[in-house]
Coordinates of C-alpha atoms and ligand atoms in Angstrom, one line a residue:
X1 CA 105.5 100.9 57.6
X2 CA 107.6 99.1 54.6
X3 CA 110.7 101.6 55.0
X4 CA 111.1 99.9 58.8
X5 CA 112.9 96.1 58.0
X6 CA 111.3 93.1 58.4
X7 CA 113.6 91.9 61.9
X8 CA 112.0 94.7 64.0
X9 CA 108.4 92.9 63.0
X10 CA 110.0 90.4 65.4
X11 CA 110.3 91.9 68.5
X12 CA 108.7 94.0 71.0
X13 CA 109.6 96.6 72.9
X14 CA 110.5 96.2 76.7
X15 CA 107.4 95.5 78.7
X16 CA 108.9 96.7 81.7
X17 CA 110.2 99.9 80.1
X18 CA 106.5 100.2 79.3
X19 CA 105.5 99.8 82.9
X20 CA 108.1 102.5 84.2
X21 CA 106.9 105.2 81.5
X22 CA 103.3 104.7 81.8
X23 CA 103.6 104.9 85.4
X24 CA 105.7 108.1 85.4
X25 CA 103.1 109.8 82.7
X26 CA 99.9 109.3 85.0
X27 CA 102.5 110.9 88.2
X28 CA 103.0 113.5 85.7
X29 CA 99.3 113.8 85.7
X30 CA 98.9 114.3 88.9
X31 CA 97.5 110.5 89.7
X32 CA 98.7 109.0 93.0
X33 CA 101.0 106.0 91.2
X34 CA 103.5 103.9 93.5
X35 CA 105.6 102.2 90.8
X36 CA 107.2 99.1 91.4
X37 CA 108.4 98.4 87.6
X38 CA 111.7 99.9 88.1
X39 CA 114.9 97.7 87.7
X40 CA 116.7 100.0 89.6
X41 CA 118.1 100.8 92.8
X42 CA 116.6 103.6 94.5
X43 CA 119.9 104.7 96.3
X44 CA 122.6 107.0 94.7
X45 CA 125.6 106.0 93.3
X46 CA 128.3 106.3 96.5
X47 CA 130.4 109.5 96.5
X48 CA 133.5 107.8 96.1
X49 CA 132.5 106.6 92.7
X50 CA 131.3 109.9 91.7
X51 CA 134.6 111.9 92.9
X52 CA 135.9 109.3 90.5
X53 CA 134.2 110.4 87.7
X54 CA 135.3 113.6 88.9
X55 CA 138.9 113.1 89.3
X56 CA 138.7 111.8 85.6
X57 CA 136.8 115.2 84.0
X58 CA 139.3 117.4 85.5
X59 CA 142.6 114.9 84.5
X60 CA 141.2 115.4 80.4
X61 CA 139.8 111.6 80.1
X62 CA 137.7 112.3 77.8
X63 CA 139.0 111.0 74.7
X64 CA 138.4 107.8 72.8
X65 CA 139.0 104.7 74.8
X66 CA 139.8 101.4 73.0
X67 CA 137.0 99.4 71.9
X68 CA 137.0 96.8 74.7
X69 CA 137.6 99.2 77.6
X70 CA 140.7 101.1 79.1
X71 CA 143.7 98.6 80.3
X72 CA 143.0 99.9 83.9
X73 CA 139.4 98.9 83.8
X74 CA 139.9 95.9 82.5
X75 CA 142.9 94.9 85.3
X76 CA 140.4 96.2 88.3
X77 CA 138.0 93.3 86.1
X78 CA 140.5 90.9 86.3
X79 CA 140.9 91.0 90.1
X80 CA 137.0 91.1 91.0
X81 CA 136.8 88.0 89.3
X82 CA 139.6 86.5 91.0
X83 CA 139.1 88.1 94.1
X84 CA 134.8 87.2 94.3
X85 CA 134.5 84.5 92.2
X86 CA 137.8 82.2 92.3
X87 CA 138.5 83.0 88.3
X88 CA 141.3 83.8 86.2
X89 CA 141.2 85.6 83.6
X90 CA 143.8 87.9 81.2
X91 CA 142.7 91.0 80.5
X92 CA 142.3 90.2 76.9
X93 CA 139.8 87.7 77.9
X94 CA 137.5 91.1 79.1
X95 CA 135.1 93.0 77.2
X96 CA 133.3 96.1 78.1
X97 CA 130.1 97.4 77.0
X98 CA 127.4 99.9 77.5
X99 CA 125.7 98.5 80.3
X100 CA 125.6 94.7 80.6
X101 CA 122.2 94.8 78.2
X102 CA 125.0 95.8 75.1
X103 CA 127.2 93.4 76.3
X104 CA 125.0 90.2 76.0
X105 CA 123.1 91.6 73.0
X106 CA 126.8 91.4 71.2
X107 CA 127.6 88.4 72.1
X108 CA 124.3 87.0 70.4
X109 CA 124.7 88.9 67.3
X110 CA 128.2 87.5 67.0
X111 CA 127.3 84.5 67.2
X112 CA 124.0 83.2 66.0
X113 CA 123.4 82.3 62.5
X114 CA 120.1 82.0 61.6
X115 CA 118.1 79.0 63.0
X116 CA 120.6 79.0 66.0
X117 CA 118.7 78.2 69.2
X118 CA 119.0 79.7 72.4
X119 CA 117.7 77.9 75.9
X120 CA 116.2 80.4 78.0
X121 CA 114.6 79.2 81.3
X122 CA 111.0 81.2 81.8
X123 CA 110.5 83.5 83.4
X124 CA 113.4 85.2 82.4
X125 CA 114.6 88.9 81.7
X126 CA 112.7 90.4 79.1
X127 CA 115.5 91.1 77.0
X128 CA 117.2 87.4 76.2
X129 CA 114.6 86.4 74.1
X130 CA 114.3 89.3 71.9
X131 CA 118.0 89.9 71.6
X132 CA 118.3 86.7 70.7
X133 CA 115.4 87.1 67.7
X134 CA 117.3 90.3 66.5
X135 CA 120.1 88.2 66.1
X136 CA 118.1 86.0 64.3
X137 CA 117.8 83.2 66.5
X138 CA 115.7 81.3 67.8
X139 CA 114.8 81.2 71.3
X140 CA 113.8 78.1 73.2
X141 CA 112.0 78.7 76.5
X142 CA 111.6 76.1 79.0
X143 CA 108.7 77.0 81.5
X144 CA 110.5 76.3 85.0
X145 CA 107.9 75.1 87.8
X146 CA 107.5 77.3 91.2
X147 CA 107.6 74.4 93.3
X148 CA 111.8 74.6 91.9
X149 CA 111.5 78.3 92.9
X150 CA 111.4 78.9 89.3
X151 CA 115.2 77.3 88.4
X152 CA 115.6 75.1 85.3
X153 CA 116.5 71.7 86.3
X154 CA 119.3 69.4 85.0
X155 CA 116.7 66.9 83.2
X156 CA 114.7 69.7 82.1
X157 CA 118.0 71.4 80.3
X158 CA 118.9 68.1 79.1
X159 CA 115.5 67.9 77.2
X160 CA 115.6 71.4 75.9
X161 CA 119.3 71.1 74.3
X162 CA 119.3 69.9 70.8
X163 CA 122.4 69.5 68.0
X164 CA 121.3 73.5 67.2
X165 CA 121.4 75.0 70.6
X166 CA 124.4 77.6 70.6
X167 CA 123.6 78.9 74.2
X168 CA 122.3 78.5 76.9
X169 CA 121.3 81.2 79.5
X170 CA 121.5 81.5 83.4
X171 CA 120.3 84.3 85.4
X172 CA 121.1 84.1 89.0
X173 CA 119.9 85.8 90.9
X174 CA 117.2 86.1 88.7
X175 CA 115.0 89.1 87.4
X176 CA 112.2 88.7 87.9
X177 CA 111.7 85.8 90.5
X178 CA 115.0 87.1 92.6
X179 CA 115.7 83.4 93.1
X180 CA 119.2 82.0 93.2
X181 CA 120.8 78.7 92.3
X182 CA 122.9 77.0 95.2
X183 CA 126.5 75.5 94.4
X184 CA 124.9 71.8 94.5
X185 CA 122.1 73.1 91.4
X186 CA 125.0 74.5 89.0
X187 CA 126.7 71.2 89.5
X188 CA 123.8 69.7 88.2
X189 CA 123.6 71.9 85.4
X190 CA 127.2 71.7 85.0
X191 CA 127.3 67.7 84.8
X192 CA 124.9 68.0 81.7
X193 CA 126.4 71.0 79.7
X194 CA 129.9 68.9 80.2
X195 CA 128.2 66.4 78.0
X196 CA 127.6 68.9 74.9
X197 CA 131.0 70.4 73.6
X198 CA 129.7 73.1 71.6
X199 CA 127.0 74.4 73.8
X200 CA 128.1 77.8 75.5
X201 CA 126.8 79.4 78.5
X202 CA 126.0 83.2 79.1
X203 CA 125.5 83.4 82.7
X204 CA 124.4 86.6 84.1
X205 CA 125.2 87.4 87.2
X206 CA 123.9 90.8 87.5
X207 CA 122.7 90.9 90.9
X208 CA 125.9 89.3 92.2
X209 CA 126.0 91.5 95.3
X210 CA 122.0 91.4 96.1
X211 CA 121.7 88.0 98.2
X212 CA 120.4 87.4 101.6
X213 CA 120.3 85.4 104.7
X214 CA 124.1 84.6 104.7
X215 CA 123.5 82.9 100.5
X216 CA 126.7 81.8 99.0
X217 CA 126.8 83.2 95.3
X218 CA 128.9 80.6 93.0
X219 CA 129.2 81.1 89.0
X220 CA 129.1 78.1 86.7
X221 CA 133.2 78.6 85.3
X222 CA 134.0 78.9 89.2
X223 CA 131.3 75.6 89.8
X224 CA 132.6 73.1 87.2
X225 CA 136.1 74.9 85.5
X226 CA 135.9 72.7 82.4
X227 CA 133.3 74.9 80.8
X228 CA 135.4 78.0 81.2
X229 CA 136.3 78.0 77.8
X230 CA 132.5 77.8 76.7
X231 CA 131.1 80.1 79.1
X232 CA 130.4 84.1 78.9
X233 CA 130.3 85.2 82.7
X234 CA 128.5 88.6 82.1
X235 CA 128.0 91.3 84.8
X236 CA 128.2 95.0 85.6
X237 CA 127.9 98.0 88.1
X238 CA 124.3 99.2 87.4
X239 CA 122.7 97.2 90.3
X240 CA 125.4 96.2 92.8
X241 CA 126.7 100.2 92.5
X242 CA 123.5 101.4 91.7
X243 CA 125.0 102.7 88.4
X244 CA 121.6 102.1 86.3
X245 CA 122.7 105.5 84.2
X246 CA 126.8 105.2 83.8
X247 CA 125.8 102.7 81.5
X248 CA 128.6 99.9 81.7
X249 CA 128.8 96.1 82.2
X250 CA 131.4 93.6 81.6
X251 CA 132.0 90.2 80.5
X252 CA 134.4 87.8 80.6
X253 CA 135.1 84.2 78.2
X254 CA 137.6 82.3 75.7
X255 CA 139.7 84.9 73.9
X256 CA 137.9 84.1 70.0
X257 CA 134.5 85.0 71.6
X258 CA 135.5 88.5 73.3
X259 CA 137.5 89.2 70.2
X260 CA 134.0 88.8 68.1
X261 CA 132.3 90.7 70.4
X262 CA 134.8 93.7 70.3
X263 CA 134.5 93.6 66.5
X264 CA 130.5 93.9 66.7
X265 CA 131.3 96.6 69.1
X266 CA 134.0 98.6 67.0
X267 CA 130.9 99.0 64.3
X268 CA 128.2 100.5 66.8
X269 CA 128.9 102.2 70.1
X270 CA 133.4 101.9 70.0
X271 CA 132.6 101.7 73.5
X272 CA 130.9 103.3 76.7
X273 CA 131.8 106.5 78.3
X274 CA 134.9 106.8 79.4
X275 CA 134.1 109.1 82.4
X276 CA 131.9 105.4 83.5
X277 CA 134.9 103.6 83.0
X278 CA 137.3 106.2 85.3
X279 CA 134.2 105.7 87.6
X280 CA 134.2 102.1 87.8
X281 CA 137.7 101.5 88.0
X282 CA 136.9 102.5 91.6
X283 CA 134.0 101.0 92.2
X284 CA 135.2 97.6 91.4
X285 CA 138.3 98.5 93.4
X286 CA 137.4 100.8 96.0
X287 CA 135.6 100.4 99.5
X288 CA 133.0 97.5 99.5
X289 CA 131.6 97.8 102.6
X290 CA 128.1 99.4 101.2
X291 CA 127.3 95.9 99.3
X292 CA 126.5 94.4 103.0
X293 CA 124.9 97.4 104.1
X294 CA 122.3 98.1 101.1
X295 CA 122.1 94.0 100.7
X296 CA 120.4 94.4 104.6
X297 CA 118.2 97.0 103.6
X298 CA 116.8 95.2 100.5
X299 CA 116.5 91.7 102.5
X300 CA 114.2 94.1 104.8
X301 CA 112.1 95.2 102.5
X302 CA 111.8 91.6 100.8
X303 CA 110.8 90.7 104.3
X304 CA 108.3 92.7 104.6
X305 CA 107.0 93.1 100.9
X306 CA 106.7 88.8 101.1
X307 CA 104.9 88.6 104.4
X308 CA 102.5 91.3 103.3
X309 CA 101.6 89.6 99.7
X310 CA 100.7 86.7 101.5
X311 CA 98.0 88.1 103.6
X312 CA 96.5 89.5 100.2
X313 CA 93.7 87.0 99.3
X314 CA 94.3 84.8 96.3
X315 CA 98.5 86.2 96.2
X316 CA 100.9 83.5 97.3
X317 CA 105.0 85.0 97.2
X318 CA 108.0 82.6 98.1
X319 CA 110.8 84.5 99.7
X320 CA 113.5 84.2 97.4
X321 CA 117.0 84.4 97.9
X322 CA 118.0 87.9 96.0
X323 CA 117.8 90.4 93.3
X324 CA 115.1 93.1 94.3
X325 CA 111.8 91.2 93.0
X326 CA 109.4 89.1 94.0
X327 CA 107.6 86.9 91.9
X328 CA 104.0 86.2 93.7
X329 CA 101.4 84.0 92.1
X330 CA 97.9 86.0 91.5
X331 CA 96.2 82.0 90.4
X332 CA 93.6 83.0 92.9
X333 CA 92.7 85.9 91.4
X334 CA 91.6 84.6 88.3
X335 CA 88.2 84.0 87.6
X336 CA 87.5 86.5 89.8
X337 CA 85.2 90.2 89.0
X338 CA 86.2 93.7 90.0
X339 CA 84.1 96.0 91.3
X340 CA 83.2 97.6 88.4
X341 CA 82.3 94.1 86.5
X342 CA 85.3 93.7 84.8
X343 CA 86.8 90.2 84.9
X344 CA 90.4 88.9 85.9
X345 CA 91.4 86.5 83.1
X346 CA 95.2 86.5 83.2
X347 CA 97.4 88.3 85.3
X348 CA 98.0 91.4 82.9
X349 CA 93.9 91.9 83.6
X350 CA 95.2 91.5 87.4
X351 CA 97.9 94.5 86.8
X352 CA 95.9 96.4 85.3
X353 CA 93.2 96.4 87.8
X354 CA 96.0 97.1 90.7
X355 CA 97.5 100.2 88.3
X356 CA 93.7 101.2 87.3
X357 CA 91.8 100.7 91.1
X358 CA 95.3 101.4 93.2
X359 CA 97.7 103.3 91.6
X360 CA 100.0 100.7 91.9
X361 CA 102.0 99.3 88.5
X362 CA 103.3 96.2 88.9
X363 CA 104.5 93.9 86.0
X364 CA 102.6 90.7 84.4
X365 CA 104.3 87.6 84.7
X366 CA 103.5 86.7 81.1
X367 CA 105.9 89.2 79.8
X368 CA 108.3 87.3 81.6
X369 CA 107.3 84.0 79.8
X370 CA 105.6 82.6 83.2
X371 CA 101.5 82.9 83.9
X372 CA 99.7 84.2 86.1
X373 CA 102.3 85.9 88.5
X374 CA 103.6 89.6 88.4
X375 CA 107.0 91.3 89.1
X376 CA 107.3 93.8 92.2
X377 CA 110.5 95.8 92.9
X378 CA 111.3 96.1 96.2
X379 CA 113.8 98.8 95.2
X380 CA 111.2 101.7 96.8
X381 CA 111.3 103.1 100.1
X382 CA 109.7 100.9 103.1
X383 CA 106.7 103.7 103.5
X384 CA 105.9 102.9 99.7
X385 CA 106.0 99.4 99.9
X386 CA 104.2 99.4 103.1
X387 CA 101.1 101.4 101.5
X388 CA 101.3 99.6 97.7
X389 CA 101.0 96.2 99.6
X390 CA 98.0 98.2 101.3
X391 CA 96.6 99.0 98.3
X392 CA 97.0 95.5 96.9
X393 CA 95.7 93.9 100.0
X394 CA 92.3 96.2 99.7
X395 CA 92.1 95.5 95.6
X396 CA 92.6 91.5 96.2
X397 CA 89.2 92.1 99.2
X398 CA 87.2 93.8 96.3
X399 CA 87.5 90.9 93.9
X400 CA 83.9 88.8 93.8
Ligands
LIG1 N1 120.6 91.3 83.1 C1 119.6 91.3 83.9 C2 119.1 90.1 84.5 C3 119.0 92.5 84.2 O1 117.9 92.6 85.0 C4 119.5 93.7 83.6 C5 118.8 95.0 83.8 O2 117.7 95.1 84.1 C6 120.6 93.6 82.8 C7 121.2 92.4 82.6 C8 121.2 94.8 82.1 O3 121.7 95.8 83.0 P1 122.6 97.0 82.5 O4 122.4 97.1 81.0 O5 122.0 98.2 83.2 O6 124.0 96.7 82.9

């Protein structure tokens, strides 16, 4: 339609979005659908955070808040990053958004000029590329190998930087392989972004909380200090505090670049609700005892969603180290037939057989700029992992 501009004819709209709706329409239709799609936790957010919100309703906050987030918020930011991740910041040094997903997409449109490049290691969250194409950038994806669990490498980012790149993104753990980068990996990332000065890094460290087996979480500032003043350490409650709906996330960086942000943020949302902000003030700062507990029940269900892929013919899943997806390979499943005659020629043919023969929606991998693999969330009950991985294991047996 000519009325719509030219930049939307650039983009897409979220694949995994997709997933989630379609799935919910054919439950509405009375199909039997498990989904797996869903970024989000399936536990509610804990009472204390929601006598918070609460607490905050009855005391009248429900006014304007400034544009980067109340002063109290901000402080209970402050001392999560110096308490978790060894970092100092000022508050002034702190932005808040609607949801981490405003966040980052601010920080792109305040700073990319057109022709501005963006590394993104594949597969990567559906979003970074497309925000970075509405900002007018352009994105530069590097395909990361599974035998590196899917992590760029320092000579691979080396390769990929060039005298235009502006950013350059890190997602760990990651959606949508879940894996994680260890202490001695940022270093080696670290060693080559120390080499460019005017490189920035947005690290996204969304799942934080959701790693397993005893995995030490380090961010890049905390990894190699010198590129605090170039990097955006983004994060929020809507995963670690199963807060998917409060809609906020954070970020913290040099003082010019939050400022920027603020001002892109002063001419769209102001800021995010200030009933989330009351809310998270205490989950930031309140009891944090749950994060061990749910982390134990979502290293479970990894557990068992992993060991049952692999006894799917032509599946292979690595166990990764956090986040709520897995990432398994469906190579051996292309070439193959169903049993209707259709055949498997990429893995969105594969999903769509498992969503079409099973009722079960996964995501393809090439939405997440890796072939042929799919995304499941773990973030469903054991009884409905336990009979999707059923259902996959019966529709991999029916492939000729
Ligand atoms: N970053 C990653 C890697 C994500 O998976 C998501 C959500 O799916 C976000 C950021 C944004 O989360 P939110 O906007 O809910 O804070």
């Amino acid at each position: 339609m000519a009325f719509i501009a030219d930049r939307l004819s650039r983009i897409k709209p979220s694949p995994t979005i997709a997933v989630t709706t379609k799935a919910a329409e054919l439950k509405a239709a009375g199909v039997d659908v498990i989904g797996l799609g869903a970024g989000e936790p399936d536990f509610d957010t804990p009472d204390n955070i929601k006598e918070a919100a609460k607490a905050a309703l009855d005391a009248g906050k429900t006014k304007y808040t400034p544009v980067a987030g109340t002063p109290e918020l901000r402080k209970a930011i402050v001392e999560k990053f110096k308490r978790e991740n060894d970092l100092e910041y000022t508050i002034d040094e702190i932005t808040v958004g609607c949801g981490g997903k405003q966040t980052l997409f601010n920080a792109f449109f305040a700073t990319l000029n057109p022709g501005d490049e963006v590394v993104i290691p594949a597969p990567y969250w559906v979003s970074y590329p497309d925000m970075a194409l509405m900002a007018e950038g352009t994105p530069v994806i590097v395909e990361c190998q599974e035998a590196n669990d899917f992590k760029i490498t320092a000579s691979e980012l080396e390769a990929a930087i060039t005298p235009k790149t502006k950013w350059v993104v890190l997602n760990s753990p990651s959606n949508p392989t879940g894996s994680a980068y260890s202490r001695e990996e940022l270093r080696a990332i670290a060693d080559v972004l120390l080499k460019y000065e005017n490189v920035y890094v947005m690290s996204d460290d969304m799942y934080e909380h959701l790693v397993y087996d005893g995995f030490e979480f380090t961010t890049i500032a905390q990894v190699e200090p010198k590129l605090k003043d170039r990097t955006l350490t983004c994060n929020g409650v809507s995963k670690s505090y199963a807060m998917t709906g409060w809609r906020l996330g954070y970020a913290a960086g040099p003082k010019d670049l939050i400022k920027a942000i603020n001002k892109v943020q002063s001419q769209s949302s102001t800021h995010t609700s200030s009933i989330s902000q009351a809310a998270s003030i205490e989950a930031l700062s309140g009891p944090q005892d749950f994060l061990a507990e749910r982390a134990e029940v979502f290293k479970k269900r990894r557990d068992l969603v992993v060991a049952a892929l692999n006894e799917c013919e032509g599946l292979s899943c690595k166990t990764p180290e956090g986040a709520f997806y897995v990432y398994p390979s469906c190579a051996g499943a292309i070439g193959k037939t169903t049993p209707d005659g259709k055949k498997i020629e990429t893995d969105t043919d594969f999903v769509t057989y498992l969503l079409e023969a099973e009722g079960v929606a996964a995501v393809q991998g090439s939405a997440f700029g890796l072939a042929p693999y799919f995304r499941i969330s773990y973030a469903t009950s054991d009884a409905a992992l336990t009979e999707a991985c059923a259902r996959i294991k019966r529709a991999c047996a029916a492939l000729k």
